[in-house]
mmCIF file of C-alpha atoms in Angstrom:
data_model
loop_
_atom_site.group_PDB
_atom_site.id
_atom_site.type_symbol
_atom_site.label_atom_id
_atom_site.label_comp_id
_atom_site.label_asym_id
_atom_site.label_seq_id
_atom_site.Cartn_x
_atom_site.Cartn_y
_atom_site.Cartn_z
ATOM 1 C CA MET A 32 -98.269 -72.723 -63.751
ATOM 2 C CA SER A 33 -95.117 -71.455 -65.463
ATOM 3 C CA ILE A 34 -92.217 -69.822 -63.633
ATOM 4 C CA ALA A 35 -93.157 -66.456 -65.169
ATOM 5 C CA GLN A 36 -96.751 -66.860 -63.956
ATOM 6 C CA ILE A 37 -95.576 -67.772 -60.444
ATOM 7 C CA LYS A 38 -93.309 -64.710 -60.327
ATOM 8 C CA SER A 39 -96.132 -62.488 -61.562
ATOM 9 C CA THR A 40 -98.580 -63.937 -59.007
ATOM 10 C CA VAL A 41 -96.115 -63.453 -56.140
ATOM 11 C CA GLU A 42 -95.464 -59.856 -57.226
ATOM 12 C CA ALA A 43 -99.205 -59.153 -57.267
ATOM 13 C CA LEU A 44 -99.646 -60.706 -53.806
ATOM 14 C CA ILE A 45 -96.790 -58.797 -52.147
ATOM 15 C CA ARG A 46 -96.900 -55.411 -53.903
ATOM 16 C CA PRO A 47 -99.748 -53.820 -51.829
ATOM 17 C CA PHE A 48 -97.994 -54.699 -48.546
ATOM 18 C CA LEU A 49 -94.659 -53.394 -49.792
ATOM 19 C CA GLU A 50 -96.122 -50.119 -51.053
ATOM 20 C CA GLU A 51 -98.074 -49.596 -47.832
ATOM 21 C CA ASN A 52 -94.872 -50.040 -45.812
ATOM 22 C CA GLN A 53 -92.541 -48.053 -48.134
ATOM 23 C CA PHE A 54 -90.592 -51.100 -49.324
ATOM 24 C CA GLU A 55 -89.416 -51.630 -52.879
ATOM 25 C CA LEU A 56 -89.716 -54.956 -54.680
ATOM 26 C CA VAL A 57 -86.346 -55.486 -56.357
ATOM 27 C CA ASP A 58 -86.814 -58.972 -57.786
ATOM 28 C CA VAL A 59 -88.622 -62.299 -57.470
ATOM 29 C CA GLU A 60 -86.922 -65.570 -58.383
ATOM 30 C CA TYR A 61 -88.409 -69.045 -58.523
ATOM 31 C CA VAL A 62 -85.583 -71.493 -59.170
ATOM 32 C CA LYS A 63 -84.792 -75.152 -58.763
ATOM 33 C CA GLU A 64 -81.479 -75.971 -57.140
ATOM 34 C CA GLY A 65 -80.799 -79.672 -56.943
ATOM 35 C CA LYS A 66 -84.029 -81.312 -55.817
ATOM 36 C CA ASN A 67 -85.412 -78.196 -54.118
ATOM 37 C CA TRP A 68 -87.414 -75.218 -55.348
ATOM 38 C CA PHE A 69 -86.697 -71.763 -53.919
ATOM 39 C CA LEU A 70 -88.945 -68.720 -54.014
ATOM 40 C CA ARG A 71 -86.676 -65.741 -53.387
ATOM 41 C CA VAL A 72 -88.017 -62.252 -52.885
ATOM 42 C CA TYR A 73 -85.570 -59.347 -52.791
ATOM 43 C CA CYS A 74 -86.782 -56.119 -51.193
ATOM 44 C CA ASP A 75 -85.241 -52.818 -50.190
ATOM 45 C CA LYS A 76 -86.173 -49.462 -48.700
ATOM 46 C CA GLU A 77 -84.657 -46.030 -48.223
ATOM 47 C CA GLY A 78 -81.746 -46.445 -45.821
ATOM 48 C CA GLY A 79 -81.613 -50.220 -46.319
ATOM 49 C CA ILE A 80 -83.657 -53.185 -45.223
ATOM 50 C CA ASP A 81 -82.926 -55.130 -42.028
ATOM 51 C CA ILE A 82 -83.684 -58.621 -40.754
ATOM 52 C CA ASP A 83 -86.832 -57.496 -38.924
ATOM 53 C CA ASP A 84 -88.166 -56.004 -42.174
ATOM 54 C CA CYS A 85 -87.423 -59.265 -43.994
ATOM 55 C CA GLY A 86 -89.229 -61.181 -41.253
ATOM 56 C CA ARG A 87 -92.349 -59.002 -41.560
ATOM 57 C CA ILE A 88 -92.383 -59.334 -45.338
ATOM 58 C CA SER A 89 -91.813 -63.094 -45.146
ATOM 59 C CA GLU A 90 -94.635 -63.576 -42.650
ATOM 60 C CA TYR A 91 -97.065 -61.526 -44.733
ATOM 61 C CA LEU A 92 -96.144 -63.285 -47.985
ATOM 62 C CA SER A 93 -96.199 -66.732 -46.389
ATOM 63 C CA ASN A 94 -99.751 -66.126 -45.147
ATOM 64 C CA LYS A 95 -100.866 -64.875 -48.577
ATOM 65 C CA LEU A 96 -99.280 -67.860 -50.303
ATOM 66 C CA ASP A 97 -100.985 -70.225 -47.842
ATOM 67 C CA GLU A 98 -104.356 -68.566 -48.573
ATOM 68 C CA THR A 99 -104.081 -68.648 -52.363
ATOM 69 C CA ASP A 100 -101.782 -71.692 -52.805
ATOM 70 C CA PRO A 101 -100.583 -70.670 -56.305
ATOM 71 C CA ILE A 102 -97.425 -72.826 -56.333
ATOM 72 C CA PRO A 103 -97.954 -76.550 -56.914
ATOM 73 C CA ASP A 104 -94.485 -77.675 -55.763
ATOM 74 C CA ALA A 105 -92.982 -77.677 -52.284
ATOM 75 C CA TYR A 106 -90.532 -74.764 -51.996
ATOM 76 C CA PHE A 107 -88.445 -72.745 -49.584
ATOM 77 C CA LEU A 108 -89.377 -69.067 -49.167
ATOM 78 C CA GLU A 109 -86.486 -66.638 -48.735
ATOM 79 C CA VAL A 110 -86.907 -62.887 -48.281
ATOM 80 C CA SER A 111 -83.760 -60.786 -48.265
ATOM 81 C CA SER A 112 -81.978 -57.607 -49.239
ATOM 82 C CA PRO A 113 -80.578 -57.430 -52.772
ATOM 83 C CA GLY A 114 -77.175 -56.847 -51.157
ATOM 84 C CA ALA A 115 -74.433 -54.324 -51.764
ATOM 85 C CA GLU A 116 -74.032 -55.463 -55.371
ATOM 86 C CA ARG A 117 -77.707 -54.973 -56.096
ATOM 87 C CA PRO A 118 -78.882 -56.053 -59.543
ATOM 88 C CA LEU A 119 -80.072 -53.337 -61.898
ATOM 89 C CA LYS A 120 -83.095 -54.646 -63.756
ATOM 90 C CA LYS A 121 -85.545 -51.828 -64.386
ATOM 91 C CA ALA A 122 -85.023 -48.415 -65.953
ATOM 92 C CA GLN A 123 -85.568 -46.758 -62.561
ATOM 93 C CA ASP A 124 -82.721 -48.894 -61.128
ATOM 94 C CA PHE A 125 -80.339 -47.463 -63.727
ATOM 95 C CA THR A 126 -81.582 -43.921 -63.147
ATOM 96 C CA ARG A 127 -80.968 -44.295 -59.413
ATOM 97 C CA ALA A 128 -77.497 -45.773 -60.066
ATOM 98 C CA VAL A 129 -76.176 -42.775 -62.047
ATOM 99 C CA GLY A 130 -72.934 -41.662 -60.410
ATOM 100 C CA GLN A 131 -72.266 -45.093 -58.901
ATOM 101 C CA HIS A 132 -69.816 -47.862 -59.774
ATOM 102 C CA VAL A 133 -71.465 -50.583 -61.889
ATOM 103 C CA PHE A 134 -70.670 -53.860 -63.644
ATOM 104 C CA ILE A 135 -72.488 -54.419 -66.943
ATOM 105 C CA THR A 136 -72.422 -57.243 -69.471
ATOM 106 C CA THR A 137 -73.823 -56.922 -72.984
ATOM 107 C CA TYR A 138 -75.222 -59.361 -75.530
ATOM 108 C CA GLU A 139 -72.718 -58.176 -78.111
ATOM 109 C CA PRO A 140 -69.456 -56.191 -78.012
ATOM 110 C CA PHE A 141 -69.389 -52.388 -77.906
ATOM 111 C CA ASP A 142 -66.036 -50.641 -78.261
ATOM 112 C CA GLY A 143 -64.589 -54.168 -78.393
ATOM 113 C CA LEU A 144 -65.925 -55.088 -74.932
ATOM 114 C CA LYS A 145 -68.781 -57.195 -73.555
ATOM 115 C CA GLU A 146 -68.023 -56.386 -69.897
ATOM 116 C CA PHE A 147 -67.909 -52.887 -68.487
ATOM 117 C CA GLU A 148 -66.959 -51.943 -64.942
ATOM 118 C CA GLY A 149 -66.864 -48.260 -64.170
ATOM 119 C CA THR A 150 -68.972 -45.262 -63.207
ATOM 120 C CA LEU A 151 -72.442 -44.968 -64.696
ATOM 121 C CA GLU A 152 -72.257 -41.369 -65.920
ATOM 122 C CA SER A 153 -75.739 -41.101 -67.419
ATOM 123 C CA PHE A 154 -78.836 -42.996 -68.483
ATOM 124 C CA ASP A 155 -81.646 -41.677 -70.679
ATOM 125 C CA GLU A 156 -83.728 -44.891 -70.983
ATOM 126 C CA GLU A 157 -82.113 -45.628 -74.360
ATOM 127 C CA THR A 158 -78.375 -45.369 -73.700
ATOM 128 C CA LEU A 159 -76.065 -45.876 -70.736
ATOM 129 C CA GLU A 160 -72.780 -43.998 -70.559
ATOM 130 C CA VAL A 161 -70.147 -45.787 -68.487
ATOM 131 C CA GLN A 162 -66.795 -44.181 -67.788
ATOM 132 C CA ILE A 163 -63.839 -46.536 -67.505
ATOM 133 C CA ALA A 164 -60.356 -45.050 -67.049
ATOM 134 C CA LYS A 165 -61.265 -41.640 -68.518
ATOM 135 C CA LYS A 166 -63.023 -43.158 -71.551
ATOM 136 C CA THR A 167 -66.799 -43.038 -71.881
ATOM 137 C CA HIS A 168 -68.543 -46.035 -73.436
ATOM 138 C CA ARG A 169 -72.062 -45.654 -74.851
ATOM 139 C CA ILE A 170 -74.140 -48.813 -74.446
ATOM 140 C CA PRO A 171 -77.665 -49.233 -75.848
ATOM 141 C CA TYR A 172 -80.037 -50.120 -72.992
ATOM 142 C CA ASP A 173 -81.657 -52.912 -75.004
ATOM 143 C CA LYS A 174 -78.249 -54.609 -75.427
ATOM 144 C CA VAL A 175 -77.603 -54.938 -71.668
ATOM 145 C CA ALA A 176 -77.555 -58.626 -70.688
ATOM 146 C CA SER A 177 -77.043 -58.030 -66.967
ATOM 147 C CA ALA A 178 -76.101 -55.192 -64.666
ATOM 148 C CA ARG A 179 -75.420 -54.653 -60.994
ATOM 149 C CA LEU A 180 -73.854 -52.193 -58.609
ATOM 150 C CA ALA A 181 -70.194 -53.010 -58.011
ATOM 151 C CA ILE A 182 -68.094 -52.565 -54.903
ATOM 152 C CA VAL A 183 -64.755 -50.818 -55.330
ATOM 153 C CA PHE A 184 -62.036 -52.064 -52.985
#
């Protein structure tokens, strides 16, 4: 089973539980680090997720994975919050992040830059507008390589 298939299977297993309990699935990762495989599930909810929530999600998912056994390798299961610098992956993540400080990298330069850190002013599912030092940069959504919320100190 490919990594993409494992991620898709895990998402399908966990989604009903998350929806029933008003949690949001932020991301699923299945990665090899050194000799070990890690299945990481990032979840959130309105007001933030806590360690008890992560424990409930982990227990549910662990039981489902034991029942279906979709992953051939030994792995470590980790369930956690996406953190303060939450990744922005889906269109709804960008919509929710309007008005917040973000860090964005692009596949190619726009306005001479490939990295943008500033306020996400708008997002219309085709273009992001990021304001940096009183200048607004328009970035095509399909040219975003990575994006996350950014903490301002």
